[in-house]
Structures are given as C-alpha cells and as structure tokens.
CSV table of C-alpha atoms in Angstrom, one decimal:
chain,number,residue,atom,x,y,z
A,27,MET,CA,-62.6,-62.5,28.5
A,28,SER,CA,-63.9,-63.8,31.5
A,29,ASP,CA,-62.6,-67.1,32.8
A,30,GLN,CA,-66.1,-67.5,34.5
A,31,PRO,CA,-68.1,-70.4,33.5
A,32,GLU,CA,-71.5,-70.0,31.6
A,33,LEU,CA,-74.0,-71.8,33.3
A,34,ASP,CA,-77.6,-72.4,32.5
A,35,GLY,CA,-80.4,-71.8,35.3
A,36,VAL,CA,-81.8,-74.5,37.8
A,37,ARG,CA,-84.2,-75.3,40.3
A,38,ARG,CA,-81.9,-77.1,42.4
A,39,ALA,CA,-78.4,-77.4,42.5
A,40,ALA,CA,-75.3,-78.2,45.4
A,41,LEU,CA,-72.0,-76.7,46.3
A,42,ILE,CA,-69.4,-79.6,47.8
A,43,ALA,CA,-66.2,-77.6,48.9
A,44,ARG,CA,-63.8,-78.2,52.1
A,45,ILE,CA,-62.7,-75.9,54.8
A,46,TYR,CA,-59.0,-75.6,55.5
A,47,ASN,CA,-58.8,-73.3,58.1
A,48,LEU,CA,-62.3,-72.1,60.7
A,49,ARG,CA,-60.0,-68.9,61.7
A,50,GLN,CA,-61.2,-67.3,58.7
A,51,PRO,CA,-64.1,-66.9,56.7
A,52,PRO,CA,-63.4,-68.8,53.4
A,53,THR,CA,-63.4,-65.8,51.4
A,54,PHE,CA,-62.2,-68.2,48.0
A,55,LEU,CA,-65.8,-69.6,47.9
A,56,SER,CA,-67.7,-66.3,47.8
A,57,GLY,CA,-67.1,-66.6,44.1
A,58,PRO,CA,-68.4,-70.0,43.5
A,59,ILE,CA,-71.2,-69.6,45.9
A,60,SER,CA,-72.5,-66.4,44.1
A,61,ALA,CA,-72.3,-67.8,40.7
A,62,VAL,CA,-74.0,-71.0,41.8
A,63,ALA,CA,-76.8,-68.9,43.9
A,64,ARG,CA,-77.6,-66.3,40.9
A,65,HIS,CA,-78.2,-69.8,38.3
A,66,THR,CA,-80.2,-71.8,41.1
A,67,THR,CA,-84.0,-70.4,41.6
A,68,ASP,CA,-85.6,-72.4,44.4
A,69,ASN,CA,-83.0,-74.3,46.5
A,70,LEU,CA,-79.4,-74.4,47.0
A,71,ARG,CA,-77.6,-76.8,49.3
A,72,ILE,CA,-73.7,-76.0,50.3
A,73,ILE,CA,-71.7,-79.1,51.6
A,74,LEU,CA,-68.9,-78.1,53.6
A,75,PHE,CA,-66.2,-80.9,54.4
A,76,SER,CA,-63.7,-80.3,57.1
A,77,GLN,CA,-61.9,-82.7,59.7
A,78,LEU,CA,-62.7,-80.2,62.1
A,79,PHE,CA,-66.4,-81.3,61.9
A,80,ASP,CA,-65.6,-84.5,62.9
A,81,GLN,CA,-67.1,-84.3,67.3
A,82,ASP,CA,-65.7,-87.6,68.0
A,83,HIS,CA,-61.9,-87.6,67.7
A,84,ASN,CA,-58.6,-85.6,68.1
A,85,PHE,CA,-57.1,-84.2,64.7
A,86,THR,CA,-53.6,-85.0,63.6
A,87,VAL,CA,-51.7,-83.8,60.5
A,88,ASN,CA,-49.1,-85.8,59.3
A,89,GLY,CA,-48.8,-87.8,62.2
A,90,ARG,CA,-49.1,-84.9,65.0
A,91,GLU,CA,-51.7,-83.8,66.7
A,92,THR,CA,-53.0,-80.0,65.8
A,93,ASP,CA,-53.1,-76.8,67.6
A,94,VAL,CA,-56.7,-76.8,68.7
A,95,GLY,CA,-56.0,-74.6,71.8
A,96,ASP,CA,-56.4,-75.4,75.2
A,97,GLN,CA,-58.5,-78.3,74.4
A,98,SER,CA,-55.7,-80.1,72.4
A,99,LYS,CA,-54.8,-82.1,75.3
A,100,ARG,CA,-58.4,-83.7,75.2
A,101,GLY,CA,-60.1,-83.5,72.1
A,102,PHE,CA,-61.7,-81.3,69.9
A,103,SER,CA,-63.9,-79.0,71.6
A,104,PRO,CA,-67.3,-78.1,69.6
A,105,ALA,CA,-68.3,-75.4,72.3
A,106,GLY,CA,-64.9,-74.2,72.1
A,107,HIS,CA,-65.2,-73.6,68.5
A,108,TRP,CA,-68.7,-71.6,68.9
A,109,ASP,CA,-67.2,-68.5,67.4
A,110,ASP,CA,-65.9,-70.2,64.5
A,111,VAL,CA,-68.3,-72.1,63.4
A,112,GLN,CA,-71.2,-69.4,63.8
A,113,ARG,CA,-68.7,-67.0,62.0
A,114,LEU,CA,-68.1,-69.5,59.0
A,115,LEU,CA,-72.1,-70.5,58.7
A,116,THR,CA,-73.1,-66.7,58.9
A,117,TYR,CA,-70.4,-65.8,56.1
A,118,VAL,CA,-71.4,-68.8,53.4
A,119,TYR,CA,-75.2,-67.9,54.1
A,120,VAL,CA,-74.9,-64.3,53.8
A,121,GLN,CA,-72.7,-64.7,50.4
A,122,ALA,CA,-75.7,-67.0,48.9
A,123,THR,CA,-78.9,-64.9,50.8
A,124,LYS,CA,-77.7,-61.6,49.7
A,125,VAL,CA,-77.7,-63.0,45.6
A,126,ALA,CA,-80.8,-64.5,46.0
A,127,GLN,CA,-82.3,-61.2,47.5
A,128,GLU,CA,-80.6,-59.2,44.3
A,129,MET,CA,-82.1,-61.5,41.9
A,130,ASN,CA,-85.7,-61.0,43.9
A,131,ARG,CA,-85.6,-64.9,44.8
A,132,VAL,CA,-86.5,-64.2,48.7
A,133,LEU,CA,-88.0,-67.6,49.3
A,134,MET,CA,-84.8,-69.7,47.9
A,135,ASP,CA,-84.4,-72.1,50.2
A,136,ILE,CA,-80.6,-72.0,51.3
A,137,ASP,CA,-79.0,-75.0,53.4
A,138,VAL,CA,-75.6,-75.0,54.5
A,139,LEU,CA,-74.3,-78.3,55.9
A,140,LEU,CA,-71.3,-79.5,57.6
A,141,LYS,CA,-69.8,-82.6,56.9
A,142,ALA,CA,-66.6,-84.8,58.2
A,143,PRO,CA,-64.8,-85.6,55.5
A,144,LYS,CA,-64.3,-89.8,57.5
A,145,GLU,CA,-67.9,-90.1,56.5
A,146,SER,CA,-68.9,-92.0,53.0
A,147,PHE,CA,-70.2,-89.2,51.2
A,148,ASP,CA,-73.9,-89.6,51.1
A,149,TRP,CA,-75.2,-88.9,48.0
A,150,GLU,CA,-79.0,-88.7,49.3
A,151,LEU,CA,-78.0,-85.1,50.0
A,152,THR,CA,-77.4,-83.9,46.4
A,153,ARG,CA,-80.0,-86.5,44.9
A,154,ASP,CA,-82.8,-83.7,44.2
A,155,ALA,CA,-80.3,-81.3,42.7
A,156,GLU,CA,-80.5,-80.9,39.1
A,157,ARG,CA,-76.5,-79.8,39.2
A,158,THR,CA,-74.0,-80.4,41.8
A,159,TYR,CA,-70.6,-78.2,41.8
A,160,ARG,CA,-67.3,-78.9,43.3
A,161,GLY,CA,-66.1,-75.3,44.7
A,162,GLU,CA,-62.1,-76.2,45.7
A,163,SER,CA,-60.9,-73.8,43.9
A,164,PRO,CA,-60.0,-70.4,44.5
A,165,TRP,CA,-60.8,-69.3,41.8
A,166,LEU,CA,-64.8,-69.0,39.9
A,167,ALA,CA,-63.3,-71.2,37.1
A,168,GLY,CA,-62.7,-73.9,39.5
A,169,VAL,CA,-66.4,-74.3,40.1
A,170,GLN,CA,-67.5,-77.5,37.5
A,171,PRO,CA,-70.3,-79.4,37.9
A,172,THR,CA,-70.0,-83.2,38.8
A,173,GLN,CA,-71.7,-86.4,38.5
A,174,ASN,CA,-73.6,-87.8,41.1
A,175,SER,CA,-71.9,-91.5,42.0
A,176,SER,CA,-72.7,-93.8,45.2
A,177,SER,CA,-69.6,-94.1,46.1
A,178,GLY,CA,-66.6,-92.3,48.4
A,179,SER,CA,-66.0,-89.4,49.6
A,180,PRO,CA,-64.6,-86.5,47.4
A,181,LEU,CA,-62.5,-84.8,50.3
A,182,SER,CA,-59.7,-86.1,52.8
A,183,THR,CA,-57.3,-84.5,54.4
A,184,VAL,CA,-57.0,-80.5,56.0
A,185,SER,CA,-54.3,-78.4,57.4
A,186,PHE,CA,-54.4,-76.3,60.5
A,187,ASN,CA,-53.3,-72.6,61.1
A,188,ALA,CA,-52.1,-72.0,64.6
A,189,ARG,CA,-55.0,-70.2,67.0
A,190,ARG,CA,-54.8,-66.9,67.2
A,191,LYS,CA,-55.9,-64.8,70.2
A,192,ARG,CA,-59.7,-63.5,69.4
A,193,ARG,CA,-61.8,-62.1,71.7
A,194,PRO,CA,-64.2,-64.1,73.3
A,195,TYR,CA,-68.4,-63.9,72.6
A,196,GLY,CA,-71.3,-66.4,73.7
A,197,HIS,CA,-69.6,-68.0,76.2
A,198,THR,CA,-67.5,-66.7,78.7
A,199,TYR,CA,-66.6,-69.5,80.7
A,200,PRO,CA,-62.5,-70.7,79.9
A,201,THR,CA,-62.6,-74.4,79.1
A,202,PRO,CA,-66.4,-75.6,77.8
A,203,PRO,CA,-67.1,-79.2,77.5
A,204,PRO,CA,-67.1,-80.9,73.8
A,205,LEU,CA,-70.9,-81.3,73.7
A,206,PHE,CA,-74.0,-81.0,76.0
A,207,PRO,CA,-76.1,-84.0,76.5
A,208,VAL,CA,-78.8,-81.7,75.6
A,209,ALA,CA,-79.5,-78.3,74.8
A,210,ALA,CA,-82.4,-75.8,73.9
A,211,LEU,CA,-83.7,-72.8,72.1
A,212,GLY,CA,-86.8,-71.4,70.7
A,213,GLY,CA,-88.6,-69.1,68.2
A,214,THR,CA,-90.9,-68.3,66.0
A,215,PHE,CA,-89.3,-70.0,63.1
A,216,ASP,CA,-92.0,-68.4,61.0
A,217,HIS,CA,-90.7,-69.0,57.0
A,218,LEU,CA,-87.4,-70.5,57.6
A,219,HIS,CA,-84.5,-68.5,56.9
A,220,ALA,CA,-80.8,-68.1,57.2
A,221,GLY,CA,-80.7,-66.6,60.2
A,222,HIS,CA,-83.1,-69.1,62.0
A,223,LYS,CA,-80.9,-72.2,60.3
A,224,ILE,CA,-77.8,-70.7,61.7
A,225,LEU,CA,-79.6,-70.8,65.2
A,226,LEU,CA,-80.4,-74.1,64.5
A,227,SER,CA,-77.3,-75.4,63.2
A,228,MET,CA,-75.6,-73.8,66.3
A,229,GLY,CA,-78.0,-75.9,68.5
A,230,ALA,CA,-77.1,-79.1,66.9
A,231,TRP,CA,-73.4,-78.3,66.7
A,232,ILE,CA,-73.0,-78.4,70.8
A,233,ALA,CA,-75.5,-80.7,71.4
A,234,ARG,CA,-74.4,-84.8,72.3
A,235,GLU,CA,-78.1,-86.4,72.8
A,236,LYS,CA,-81.0,-84.2,72.0
A,237,LEU,CA,-82.1,-80.6,71.0
A,238,ILE,CA,-84.9,-79.6,72.4
A,239,VAL,CA,-86.8,-76.4,69.9
A,240,GLY,CA,-89.6,-74.4,71.2
A,241,VAL,CA,-91.8,-72.9,68.5
A,242,THR,CA,-94.2,-70.1,69.3
A,243,ASP,CA,-97.6,-71.2,69.2
A,244,ASP,CA,-100.0,-69.7,66.8
A,245,THR,CA,-102.0,-68.4,69.7
A,246,LEU,CA,-99.2,-66.1,70.4
A,247,LEU,CA,-98.4,-64.1,66.7
A,248,LYS,CA,-101.5,-62.8,66.5
A,249,ASN,CA,-99.9,-59.4,66.5
A,250,LYS,CA,-97.4,-59.8,64.5
A,251,ALA,CA,-97.0,-57.7,60.9
A,252,TYR,CA,-98.4,-59.4,58.1
A,253,LYS,CA,-99.9,-62.4,59.8
A,254,GLU,CA,-102.5,-63.3,57.0
A,255,VAL,CA,-99.2,-64.9,55.5
A,256,LEU,CA,-97.7,-66.2,58.8
A,257,GLU,CA,-97.3,-70.3,58.6
A,258,PRO,CA,-99.1,-72.3,60.7
A,259,LEU,CA,-97.4,-74.1,63.4
A,260,ALA,CA,-97.5,-77.8,62.3
A,261,VAL,CA,-95.5,-76.2,58.8
A,262,ARG,CA,-93.2,-74.1,61.2
A,263,THR,CA,-92.6,-77.1,63.0
A,264,ALA,CA,-92.2,-79.2,60.0
A,265,ARG,CA,-89.6,-77.4,58.7
A,266,VAL,CA,-88.0,-77.1,61.7
A,267,ARG,CA,-87.2,-80.8,62.3
A,268,GLY,CA,-87.0,-81.4,58.3
A,269,PHE,CA,-83.9,-79.3,58.5
A,270,LEU,CA,-82.3,-80.5,61.6
A,271,GLU,CA,-82.4,-83.8,60.5
A,272,LEU,CA,-80.6,-82.8,57.4
A,273,PHE,CA,-78.2,-80.9,59.4
A,274,LYS,CA,-77.4,-83.6,61.8
A,275,PRO,CA,-78.6,-87.0,61.8
A,276,GLY,CA,-78.6,-89.2,65.1
A,277,LEU,CA,-79.8,-86.6,67.3
A,278,TYR,CA,-83.0,-86.9,69.3
A,279,TYR,CA,-84.7,-83.5,68.2
A,280,ASP,CA,-87.8,-82.6,70.6
A,281,VAL,CA,-89.3,-80.0,68.4
A,282,VAL,CA,-92.3,-78.7,70.7
A,283,ALA,CA,-94.9,-75.8,70.3
A,284,ILE,CA,-94.5,-73.4,73.2
A,285,SER,CA,-96.9,-70.4,74.7
A,286,ASP,CA,-94.1,-69.1,77.1
A,287,VAL,CA,-90.8,-67.5,77.0
A,288,TYR,CA,-89.9,-71.0,79.0
A,289,GLY,CA,-90.9,-74.1,77.5
A,290,PRO,CA,-89.5,-77.1,78.5
A,291,THR,CA,-86.8,-75.3,80.4
A,292,ALA,CA,-89.1,-74.4,83.0
A,293,TRP,CA,-89.2,-77.7,84.1
A,294,ASP,CA,-86.7,-80.1,82.8
A,295,PRO,CA,-83.7,-80.6,85.3
A,296,ASN,CA,-81.8,-82.5,81.8
A,297,VAL,CA,-81.2,-79.1,79.9
A,298,HIS,CA,-77.5,-78.3,80.0
A,299,ALA,CA,-77.3,-75.5,77.2
A,300,LEU,CA,-79.6,-72.9,76.4
A,301,ILE,CA,-78.8,-71.0,72.5
A,302,VAL,CA,-79.9,-67.3,72.5
A,303,SER,CA,-79.3,-64.8,69.7
A,304,LYS,CA,-78.6,-61.1,71.2
A,305,GLU,CA,-82.3,-60.0,70.8
A,306,THR,CA,-83.3,-62.6,73.0
A,307,LEU,CA,-81.3,-62.3,76.1
A,308,PRO,CA,-83.7,-61.1,78.3
A,309,GLY,CA,-85.9,-63.8,77.5
A,310,ALA,CA,-82.5,-66.4,78.3
A,311,ALA,CA,-82.4,-64.1,81.6
A,312,SER,CA,-86.1,-64.5,82.9
A,313,ILE,CA,-85.1,-68.7,82.0
A,314,HIS,CA,-82.2,-68.2,84.4
A,315,LYS,CA,-84.1,-66.6,87.3
A,316,HIS,CA,-87.2,-69.1,86.7
A,317,ARG,CA,-84.8,-72.3,86.8
A,318,GLU,CA,-82.9,-70.8,90.3
A,319,GLU,CA,-86.4,-70.4,91.6
A,320,LYS,CA,-87.4,-73.7,91.2
A,321,GLY,CA,-84.5,-75.0,92.3
A,322,LEU,CA,-83.0,-76.5,88.8
A,323,PRO,CA,-79.2,-76.5,87.7
A,324,PRO,CA,-78.3,-73.3,85.8
A,325,LEU,CA,-78.0,-73.6,82.0
A,326,ARG,CA,-74.7,-72.4,80.0
A,327,THR,CA,-75.8,-70.0,77.5
A,328,PHE,CA,-74.4,-69.3,74.1
A,329,VAL,CA,-74.9,-66.2,71.8
A,330,ILE,CA,-75.5,-66.0,68.3
A,331,ASP,CA,-74.8,-62.5,68.0
A,332,VAL,CA,-73.6,-62.6,64.3
A,333,ILE,CA,-77.5,-62.5,63.2
A,334,SER,CA,-77.9,-59.6,65.5
A,335,SER,CA,-78.9,-56.2,64.2
A,336,SER,CA,-75.1,-54.8,65.5
A,337,GLU,CA,-72.5,-56.8,64.5
A,338,ALA,CA,-70.2,-56.7,67.1
A,339,SER,CA,-68.7,-60.3,66.3
A,340,LEU,CA,-67.9,-59.4,62.6
A,341,ASP,CA,-65.3,-57.2,60.5
A,342,ASP,CA,-66.8,-54.0,59.0
A,343,ARG,CA,-67.1,-55.5,55.4
A,344,ASP,CA,-69.3,-58.8,56.6
A,345,ALA,CA,-70.6,-56.6,59.0
A,346,GLU,CA,-72.3,-54.5,56.3
A,347,ALA,CA,-73.0,-57.4,54.1
A,348,LEU,CA,-75.2,-58.9,57.1
A,349,LYS,CA,-77.4,-55.5,57.7
A,350,ASN,CA,-78.2,-55.2,54.0
A,351,THR,CA,-79.1,-59.1,54.1
A,352,LYS,CA,-82.3,-58.8,55.7
A,353,MET,CA,-82.8,-62.6,57.5
A,354,SER,CA,-86.1,-61.6,59.1
A,355,SER,CA,-89.4,-63.1,59.3
A,356,THR,CA,-91.1,-60.3,59.0
A,357,PHE,CA,-89.0,-58.8,55.6
A,358,ILE,CA,-90.1,-62.0,53.9
A,359,ARG,CA,-94.2,-61.9,54.9
A,360,GLN,CA,-94.0,-58.4,53.6
A,361,TRP,CA,-92.3,-59.3,50.3
A,362,ILE,CA,-94.7,-62.1,49.9
A,363,VAL,CA,-97.5,-59.7,50.7
A,364,HIS,CA,-96.3,-57.1,48.3
A,365,ASN,CA,-95.6,-59.5,45.5
A,366,ARG,CA,-98.9,-61.1,45.6
A,367,ALA,CA,-100.1,-57.6,45.5
A,368,GLN,CA,-98.1,-56.6,42.2
A,369,ILE,CA,-99.2,-59.8,40.3
A,370,ASP,CA,-102.9,-59.3,41.2
A,371,GLY,CA,-102.7,-55.8,39.9
A,372,LYS,CA,-101.2,-57.0,36.8
A,373,ALA,CA,-103.8,-59.7,36.6
A,374,SER,CA,-106.9,-57.2,37.1
C-alpha cells in the first residue's frame, strides 16, 4: 500500500521547503515536487528557505562560523556560490517542469523562489494558492497541506557540509566580490519558462542595486518559428518584471527593449557583470569587444551552462532529464500551434 497522500487537483499550489546544503541537489524534494506538480494545473510556486540565501551576513552554526570556502573570513559571497545556486534552481525546475510536460501542461507557470529564514514569511507569496504544502520530510508522505497564517517564518536553522573541490564553470576569477552593484542580461523571454527564470534569478542573485534586462524588440523576431503566437513586447516585458520582483524584491529592475546584442551595455559605464547562457557567449564576446573599443570598463561574465544543450555541469542522470525537458520558447510556441489545430479539428 502506498504511503503517498491522495491529492485532489487544484489550479494553484505552493510548496514550502528548507534547503540544508547547497553542495548537493535536494533529491529529498524530488518526490514532493513531483506529487504537487502532478496535482496542479496552472501555477506552482516552490519557496525554498536556507540561511545561505541571506546575502547580508556571515553564517554561524552553534556559534561557529560555517565553512564557505575562501570567502568565510569576509562573509558569504553569492557570486562565489554561483555554480551551487544555478544547479539548485535547475534541479528544482527540472523536477517540476518534466512532470508538467508529462501531463501535457506545457503552459503551467512554475516559480522557484529563494528566501532567507530571517525574513518573516510573506504570506502574500502563497495567498493565491488553493493549497500550500510543506516539503520538509525526505519522504513523499511528508508532503502535507498547511494553513496559511500571518505570523512568523516556518523555518529556522540549517547546517553546512565542508566545501568539496569542484570544477569551476561560469566565473573563472579566484575571489569574486559578494555582489555586483549593477548586472545585465538579455533575451527574447517569449512565453517565460524555466530556462528564462533560471537566467533571471541568477542575474538578481549577484546584483546588489540594479539589474538591467534587455528584452528583444518585436521587430527582430519576424523570422522566429511559429511567430503567429509570439507574445508582444509589452507582455514579455511585464512578465519579466513581475517574476523578478517576486524573486528578489528591493532591487531596481531596468527592463528595456533592445534592438541589438548590446542594449545598455553599449554605453553604460556602471555595468559590472554580464550574465549569459552558453549559446549566447558569442554575443558576450561582441559586447566585451565593443566596450573595449569605446573605453568602457570590462565586465565580469557569468555563464548559465546548466540550461544549455550540452550539460557538462550536470551529472549524467540530471543532464538526460534536462535534455528531455524542453525548456525553449520554440517548443512552447509549437505546442500552442499544434494544440490549437487539434482543438479546431475536433470542433469542425
């Protein structure tokens, strides 16, 4: 007899869990995420708590400073944990997205948020959820509905494992600063999906004051496949801003239309970091060359390689899961067009 809870389907659900260790994917959440995703049709919000998400302070466990690598003497470095956080986000998004696609819910909206336990829990994050779950147990049976309340955070302390030696990817400099005052990234952001959200989340993760997001103008998308279902610029811009304000309130988000690869990085001397995917590295090279020619300060480049087609940053099992989980706007537009055709065929 299965110990999994019987869940009725709902349109909107939230899953709250704590993360104890950034060094390994939270495999204990695979079951809860899959169960909740399977019984949610429209929107799933996964809220992860960890003391490591507190970007303002050093971390202590039982009165002693934790081991956070070379940064321990001067505080936690979000940029220094770039690899760990992008792997965490990717793992969680993959678990939810693959279930949504198995259920043919390609347009299901999935958000993964990172919160520090020092923050009083903002119940606005779950106010629209028809059902909220805790995912603190390693077993699926531990996923239980909870009542929303207006006081206190459900989470407290965490423990850390010693740092393992790992191959660096993304940044290549030895001691990155904790945060960059201004960071920039760009994309089409059509039908905002998990891959986009990982990119946006990581940009916000390393930015201290402002994140510049260039959204490709409609005029540059005329040759896109299935262009008839492309979202207009206003919709894409609004969805980008809405997600970022949900993920990291308090930053200034400069979400602007761009008609070339550069956007504000072509002239803004205050940009410090550039976030790109592996597929857009040639564009990053063009930006660096342009800024050098214009006498602008160089940018430190961070690469999101866990959402690329060749998943060197994931182990074999995760890489295969991500490969089969089609995080692309083209796939989504194709699904919309084919789905509409099937509906029209049945109606005629």
